[in-house]
GROMACS .gro file of C-alpha atoms in nm:
model
  161
    1MET     CA    1   3.264   2.183  -2.345
    2ILE     CA    2   3.358   1.815  -2.309
    3THR     CA    3   3.242   1.611  -2.012
    4ILE     CA    4   3.456   1.317  -1.903
    5ARG     CA    5   3.233   1.030  -1.805
    6ARG     CA    6   3.244   0.655  -1.774
    7GLY     CA    7   3.368   0.524  -2.106
    8GLY     CA    8   3.517   0.849  -2.233
    9SER     CA    9   3.415   1.199  -2.322
   10LEU     CA   10   3.078   1.346  -2.405
   11THR     CA   11   3.021   1.681  -2.574
   12ASP     CA   12   2.753   1.915  -2.442
   13GLU     CA   13   2.560   1.861  -2.765
   14ASP     CA   14   2.566   1.483  -2.717
   15HIS     CA   15   2.470   1.523  -2.350
   16HIS     CA   16   2.168   1.727  -2.463
   17LEU     CA   17   2.076   1.468  -2.726
   18LEU     CA   18   2.085   1.194  -2.464
   19ALA     CA   19   1.870   1.407  -2.234
   20GLU     CA   20   1.614   1.454  -2.512
   21TRP     CA   21   1.613   1.082  -2.588
   22ALA     CA   22   1.559   1.010  -2.217
   23ALA     CA   23   1.271   1.260  -2.216
   24LEU     CA   24   1.115   1.085  -2.516
   25CYS     CA   25   1.144   0.747  -2.344
   26ALA     CA   26   0.982   0.880  -2.025
   27GLU     CA   27   0.715   1.070  -2.213
   28HIS     CA   28   0.619   0.759  -2.411
   29VAL     CA   29   0.506   0.579  -2.094
   30LEU     CA   30   0.379   0.886  -1.907
   31PRO     CA   31   0.014   0.793  -1.977
   32PHE     CA   32   0.053   0.501  -1.732
   33PHE     CA   33   0.120   0.756  -1.458
   34GLU     CA   34  -0.134   1.011  -1.572
   35ASN     CA   35  -0.411   0.749  -1.590
   36ALA     CA   36  -0.339   0.649  -1.230
   37SER     CA   37  -0.288   1.006  -1.098
   38PRO     CA   38  -0.451   1.248  -1.342
   39GLU     CA   39  -0.419   1.549  -1.110
   40ASP     CA   40  -0.047   1.500  -1.042
   41THR     CA   41   0.171   1.685  -1.292
   42ARG     CA   42   0.508   1.624  -1.126
   43PRO     CA   43   0.646   1.370  -1.378
   44ARG     CA   44   0.525   1.571  -1.680
   45ASP     CA   45   0.666   1.886  -1.521
   46ALA     CA   46   0.999   1.708  -1.465
   47ILE     CA   47   1.022   1.616  -1.832
   48ALA     CA   48   0.952   1.980  -1.919
   49VAL     CA   49   1.227   2.094  -1.682
   50GLY     CA   50   1.467   1.849  -1.847
   51ARG     CA   51   1.387   1.999  -2.184
   52ALA     CA   52   1.426   2.350  -2.043
   53TRP     CA   53   1.773   2.246  -1.920
   54ILE     CA   54   1.856   2.126  -2.272
   55ARG     CA   55   1.761   2.470  -2.406
   56GLY     CA   56   1.975   2.641  -2.140
   57GLU     CA   57   1.677   2.787  -1.956
   58VAL     CA   58   1.720   2.595  -1.630
   59PRO     CA   59   2.040   2.546  -1.430
   60MET     CA   60   2.161   2.191  -1.375
   61ARG     CA   61   2.100   2.216  -0.999
   62ASP     CA   62   1.733   2.301  -1.050
   63ALA     CA   63   1.690   2.015  -1.295
   64HIS     CA   64   1.861   1.778  -1.051
   65LYS     CA   65   1.627   1.883  -0.768
   66THR     CA   66   1.328   1.820  -0.994
   67ALA     CA   67   1.429   1.456  -1.029
   68PHE     CA   68   1.350   1.403  -0.661
   69VAL     CA   69   1.008   1.563  -0.708
   70ALA     CA   70   0.922   1.325  -0.992
   71ASN     CA   71   1.051   1.027  -0.795
   72ALA     CA   72   0.830   1.125  -0.501
   73ALA     CA   73   0.527   1.106  -0.730
   74ALA     CA   74   0.599   0.735  -0.777
   75ARG     CA   75   0.528   0.641  -0.416
   76GLU     CA   76   0.247   0.398  -0.344
   77LEU     CA   77   0.134   0.359  -0.704
   78PRO     CA   78   0.089   0.044  -0.911
   79ASP     CA   79   0.402  -0.061  -1.098
   80PRO     CA   80   0.320   0.086  -1.443
   81ALA     CA   81   0.252   0.430  -1.294
   82ARG     CA   82   0.541   0.406  -1.047
   83PHE     CA   83   0.792   0.310  -1.315
   84ALA     CA   84   0.666   0.585  -1.547
   85ALA     CA   85   0.722   0.848  -1.275
   86LEU     CA   86   1.068   0.706  -1.205
   87ALA     CA   87   1.147   0.724  -1.579
   88ALA     CA   88   1.061   1.095  -1.569
   89GLY     CA   89   1.283   1.142  -1.264
   90GLN     CA   90   1.572   0.971  -1.438
   91ALA     CA   91   1.515   1.174  -1.755
   92VAL     CA   92   1.548   1.509  -1.578
   93ALA     CA   93   1.845   1.375  -1.377
   94VAL     CA   94   2.041   1.345  -1.704
   95ALA     CA   95   2.117   1.716  -1.657
   96HIS     CA   96   2.319   1.621  -1.348
   97VAL     CA   97   2.471   1.290  -1.463
   98ALA     CA   98   2.446   1.192  -1.828
   99ALA     CA   99   2.434   0.818  -1.747
  100HIS     CA  100   2.081   0.860  -1.608
  101TYR     CA  101   1.959   0.841  -1.967
  102LEU     CA  102   1.978   0.462  -1.937
  103GLY     CA  103   1.772   0.472  -1.617
  104ALA     CA  104   1.498   0.664  -1.796
  105ALA     CA  105   1.492   0.407  -2.075
  106ALA     CA  106   1.503   0.110  -1.836
  107TYR     CA  107   1.219   0.240  -1.618
  108ALA     CA  108   1.012   0.313  -1.929
  109ILE     CA  109   1.060  -0.046  -2.041
  110ARG     CA  110   0.962  -0.169  -1.694
  111ALA     CA  111   0.649   0.050  -1.706
  112ALA     CA  112   0.547  -0.096  -2.042
  113SER     CA  113   0.612  -0.452  -1.923
  114ALA     CA  114   0.416  -0.399  -1.602
  115SER     CA  115   0.118  -0.252  -1.790
  116VAL     CA  116   0.014  -0.582  -1.946
  117PRO     CA  117  -0.076  -0.926  -1.809
  118GLU     CA  118   0.230  -1.123  -1.699
  119GLY     CA  119   0.214  -1.352  -2.003
  120ASP     CA  120   0.244  -1.051  -2.233
  121ALA     CA  121   0.523  -0.874  -2.042
  122GLU     CA  122   0.808  -1.000  -2.260
  123SER     CA  123   0.634  -0.892  -2.578
  124ALA     CA  124   0.564  -0.548  -2.426
  125ARG     CA  125   0.928  -0.521  -2.316
  126LEU     CA  126   1.057  -0.597  -2.663
  127LYS     CA  127   0.807  -0.361  -2.824
  128GLU     CA  128   0.912  -0.073  -2.595
  129LEU     CA  129   1.281  -0.154  -2.643
  130GLY     CA  130   1.232  -0.147  -3.020
  131TRP     CA  131   1.042   0.183  -3.003
  132GLN     CA  132   1.323   0.338  -2.800
  133ARG     CA  133   1.602   0.208  -3.020
  134LYS     CA  134   1.440   0.356  -3.331
  135ARG     CA  135   1.467   0.697  -3.165
  136ILE     CA  136   1.829   0.688  -3.051
  137PRO     CA  137   2.014   0.980  -3.214
  138ALA     CA  138   2.188   0.823  -3.515
  139HIS     CA  139   2.544   0.923  -3.433
  140LEU     CA  140   2.500   0.806  -3.072
  141ARG     CA  141   2.344   0.470  -3.158
  142GLU     CA  142   2.655   0.257  -3.103
  143PHE     CA  143   2.742   0.453  -2.789
  144VAL     CA  144   2.396   0.386  -2.641
  145LEU     CA  145   2.384   0.022  -2.749
  146GLU     CA  146   2.728  -0.042  -2.598
  147ASP     CA  147   2.619   0.128  -2.276
  148GLN     CA  148   2.307  -0.089  -2.272
  149ARG     CA  149   2.515  -0.404  -2.315
  150ALA     CA  150   2.759  -0.297  -2.044
  151ARG     CA  151   2.491  -0.196  -1.792
  152ASN     CA  152   2.214  -0.443  -1.878
  153ALA     CA  153   2.266  -0.646  -1.561
  154ILE     CA  154   2.213  -0.345  -1.332
  155CYS     CA  155   1.914  -0.235  -1.543
  156TRP     CA  156   1.712  -0.551  -1.469
  157GLY     CA  157   1.813  -0.712  -1.799
  158VAL     CA  158   1.562  -0.500  -1.990
  159PHE     CA  159   1.804  -0.416  -2.273
  160THR     CA  160   1.842  -0.776  -2.392
  161GLY     CA  161   1.698  -0.825  -2.734
   0.00000   0.00000   0.00000
């Protein structure tokens, strides 16, 4: 199956690869959430649901609903934890709209930046951006980088660098 999306078409396989990359990005910063709310499993569960969707075990509608559950976990938390939960919500939302993969990456970068003193935020941002970029599926690298360039302004400028 081919999905028509902003910028062209996307195969199911590529959609799944983007969903996995989004899950990796969210999972990388999940400790910020889990340190702040160790009893709350909603973001981790959302990432697991996203991966279950990739494997064909969860319908898209269920995955989409789970995004709202992860986002609700973000309420009233310090920025690193809040952004980590939002990254998980965006990651599972990729099942519904593929473009959410950039939201997962952007929120993960914001979580990393917010986790350090203000003077170290830029270094943390660049470190997280570099970590993410090393894990972009090889044949989707240019696709993702172009999407990051095109949508950088609405993603808080986190993809510059």
